[in-house]
Amino acid sequence: MALFKKRSKKFWIFKAWISKAWIFKVCDRAGKQLFDWKFGDHLSQTFKRLFERLKKWKILFYCKDHWAGFNKIIPSNRLFQEKDKTFSIEQNNARQCHWFARFRRKLLKNTRSLEMLEGTLLIFAALRVNKTLKINHAIFG
């Protein structure tokens, strides 16, 4: 964050640089379970680390949007790049933005820590998507 020159007696020019964290998610199309995710920049190395973790599940095919980085990593015979195949992950993204303000692009609601993002997404996956965590409390009822 940086505070710059004074513009007038009442206003300051304020600029903040926030590094953007991209989220690569792995979601089951049929059951809509959220299996894994990886935070990082929008480069091939970030997705490659996630792709290496996915090898233990022996996934038959991948449905992704049209990003050139996927073509470099996923074999072409197992990659489907069509928008109509990615509806479940788009639903997941919409629910995530609905439940947590820090995933929206507003300056005051962003979090500056990847650990907080990781924890938030873990709670979101356990409570709302996979429903593996049950909390017996009136707030969550």
Tab-separated table of C-alpha atoms in Angstrom:
chain	number	residue	atom	x	y	z
A	1	MET	CA	0.000	0.000	0.000
A	2	ALA	CA	1.232	3.462	-0.774
A	3	LEU	CA	-0.003	6.942	-0.006
A	4	PHE	CA	0.873	9.508	-2.659
A	5	LYS	CA	0.997	13.269	-3.102
A	6	LYS	CA	-1.556	15.632	-1.664
A	7	ARG	CA	-4.145	16.718	-4.215
A	8	SER	CA	-5.928	19.400	-2.251
A	9	LYS	CA	-6.465	20.317	1.370
A	10	LYS	CA	-9.246	17.775	1.800
A	11	PHE	CA	-8.334	14.868	-0.469
A	12	TRP	CA	-5.402	12.534	-0.745
A	13	ILE	CA	-4.620	10.363	-3.712
A	14	PHE	CA	-4.512	6.850	-2.378
A	15	LYS	CA	-3.399	3.812	-4.320
A	16	ALA	CA	-3.266	0.259	-3.121
A	17	TRP	CA	-1.648	-2.642	-4.891
A	18	ILE	CA	-3.179	-5.966	-4.109
A	19	SER	CA	-1.853	-9.092	-5.701
A	20	LYS	CA	-4.641	-11.078	-7.285
A	21	ALA	CA	-4.917	-14.696	-6.286
A	22	TRP	CA	-6.444	-17.013	-8.843
A	23	ILE	CA	-8.241	-20.138	-7.700
A	24	PHE	CA	-8.034	-23.321	-9.715
A	25	LYS	CA	-10.763	-25.698	-8.503
A	26	VAL	CA	-11.508	-29.372	-9.089
A	27	CYS	CA	-15.194	-30.222	-8.968
A	28	ASP	CA	-17.079	-33.441	-9.711
A	29	ARG	CA	-19.610	-32.693	-12.447
A	30	ALA	CA	-22.089	-35.380	-11.394
A	31	GLY	CA	-22.044	-35.077	-7.611
A	32	LYS	CA	-20.915	-31.440	-7.539
A	33	GLN	CA	-18.364	-32.243	-4.837
A	34	LEU	CA	-15.410	-29.890	-4.521
A	35	PHE	CA	-12.304	-32.097	-4.389
A	36	ASP	CA	-9.315	-29.804	-4.420
A	37	TRP	CA	-8.159	-26.278	-5.206
A	38	LYS	CA	-4.977	-24.307	-5.581
A	39	PHE	CA	-4.374	-20.594	-5.052
A	40	GLY	CA	-1.758	-18.780	-7.059
A	41	ASP	CA	-1.161	-16.637	-10.088
A	42	HIS	CA	-2.718	-17.228	-13.494
A	43	LEU	CA	0.296	-19.083	-14.865
A	44	SER	CA	0.760	-22.667	-15.966
A	45	GLN	CA	2.966	-23.512	-12.959
A	46	THR	CA	0.106	-22.993	-10.513
A	47	PHE	CA	-2.216	-25.304	-12.407
A	48	LYS	CA	0.590	-27.824	-12.936
A	49	ARG	CA	1.023	-28.195	-9.157
A	50	LEU	CA	-2.702	-28.886	-8.825
A	51	PHE	CA	-2.623	-31.295	-11.768
A	52	GLU	CA	0.149	-33.293	-10.062
A	53	ARG	CA	-2.023	-33.629	-6.944
A	54	LEU	CA	-4.925	-34.890	-9.083
A	55	LYS	CA	-3.029	-37.896	-10.412
A	56	LYS	CA	-3.884	-39.940	-7.309
A	57	TRP	CA	-7.585	-39.955	-8.311
A	58	LYS	CA	-6.973	-41.281	-11.850
A	59	ILE	CA	-9.375	-38.811	-13.466
A	60	LEU	CA	-10.647	-39.946	-16.869
A	61	PHE	CA	-11.367	-36.563	-18.463
A	62	TYR	CA	-11.213	-32.860	-17.686
A	63	CYS	CA	-13.794	-30.213	-18.621
A	64	LYS	CA	-12.241	-26.765	-18.677
A	65	ASP	CA	-12.829	-23.367	-20.221
A	66	HIS	CA	-10.675	-21.993	-23.025
A	67	TRP	CA	-7.419	-21.066	-21.329
A	68	ALA	CA	-4.223	-21.840	-23.238
A	69	GLY	CA	-2.403	-23.105	-20.140
A	70	PHE	CA	-4.583	-26.205	-19.915
A	71	ASN	CA	-3.510	-27.355	-23.380
A	72	LYS	CA	0.107	-27.462	-22.280
A	73	ILE	CA	-0.510	-29.655	-19.225
A	74	ILE	CA	-3.567	-31.866	-19.792
A	75	PRO	CA	-3.321	-34.488	-22.569
A	76	SER	CA	-5.545	-33.536	-25.502
A	77	ASN	CA	-7.414	-36.871	-25.531
A	78	ARG	CA	-8.664	-36.208	-21.965
A	79	LEU	CA	-9.445	-32.491	-22.275
A	80	PHE	CA	-12.848	-31.053	-23.178
A	81	GLN	CA	-12.846	-27.278	-23.524
A	82	GLU	CA	-16.462	-26.257	-23.886
A	83	LYS	CA	-18.473	-23.778	-21.860
A	84	ASP	CA	-21.503	-26.081	-21.573
A	85	LYS	CA	-19.370	-28.677	-19.739
A	86	THR	CA	-18.294	-26.263	-16.986
A	87	PHE	CA	-21.705	-25.374	-15.549
A	88	SER	CA	-21.128	-27.105	-12.186
A	89	ILE	CA	-17.931	-25.193	-11.435
A	90	GLU	CA	-19.603	-21.947	-12.543
A	91	GLN	CA	-22.412	-22.657	-10.055
A	92	ASN	CA	-19.789	-23.291	-7.394
A	93	ASN	CA	-18.085	-19.966	-8.157
A	94	ALA	CA	-21.398	-18.109	-7.957
A	95	ARG	CA	-22.241	-19.668	-4.577
A	96	GLN	CA	-18.758	-18.910	-3.290
A	97	CYS	CA	-19.073	-15.227	-4.235
A	98	HIS	CA	-22.542	-15.127	-2.699
A	99	TRP	CA	-21.489	-16.556	0.668
A	100	PHE	CA	-18.144	-14.821	1.102
A	101	ALA	CA	-17.568	-11.146	0.370
A	102	ARG	CA	-13.794	-11.570	0.221
A	103	PHE	CA	-14.094	-13.373	-3.108
A	104	ARG	CA	-15.789	-10.378	-4.721
A	105	ARG	CA	-13.698	-7.644	-6.249
A	106	LYS	CA	-14.250	-4.871	-3.757
A	107	LEU	CA	-11.230	-3.144	-2.296
A	108	LEU	CA	-12.401	-2.974	1.307
A	109	LYS	CA	-13.508	-6.600	1.519
A	110	ASN	CA	-10.418	-8.306	0.117
A	111	THR	CA	-8.241	-10.338	2.373
A	112	ARG	CA	-4.488	-9.964	2.172
A	113	SER	CA	-3.580	-13.443	3.368
A	114	LEU	CA	-3.622	-16.648	1.342
A	115	GLU	CA	-4.056	-18.595	4.580
A	116	MET	CA	-7.358	-16.812	5.226
A	117	LEU	CA	-8.514	-17.530	1.683
A	118	GLU	CA	-7.542	-21.180	2.073
A	119	GLY	CA	-9.414	-21.460	5.373
A	120	THR	CA	-12.486	-19.734	3.974
A	121	LEU	CA	-12.612	-22.037	0.974
A	122	LEU	CA	-12.145	-25.071	3.230
A	123	ILE	CA	-15.130	-24.024	5.360
A	124	PHE	CA	-17.165	-23.292	2.217
A	125	ALA	CA	-16.396	-26.741	0.794
A	126	ALA	CA	-17.158	-28.543	4.044
A	127	LEU	CA	-20.347	-26.678	4.957
A	128	ARG	CA	-22.013	-25.653	1.709
A	129	VAL	CA	-20.712	-27.773	-1.150
A	130	ASN	CA	-19.732	-31.213	0.132
A	131	LYS	CA	-21.819	-30.972	3.325
A	132	THR	CA	-19.289	-33.079	5.232
A	133	LEU	CA	-19.206	-30.751	8.228
A	134	LYS	CA	-22.332	-30.464	10.348
A	135	ILE	CA	-22.672	-27.724	12.936
A	136	ASN	CA	-25.628	-27.977	15.279
A	137	HIS	CA	-26.256	-24.357	16.034
A	138	ALA	CA	-29.193	-22.050	15.397
A	139	ILE	CA	-27.081	-19.705	13.266
A	140	PHE	CA	-26.275	-22.434	10.743
A	141	GLY	CA	-29.661	-24.147	10.942
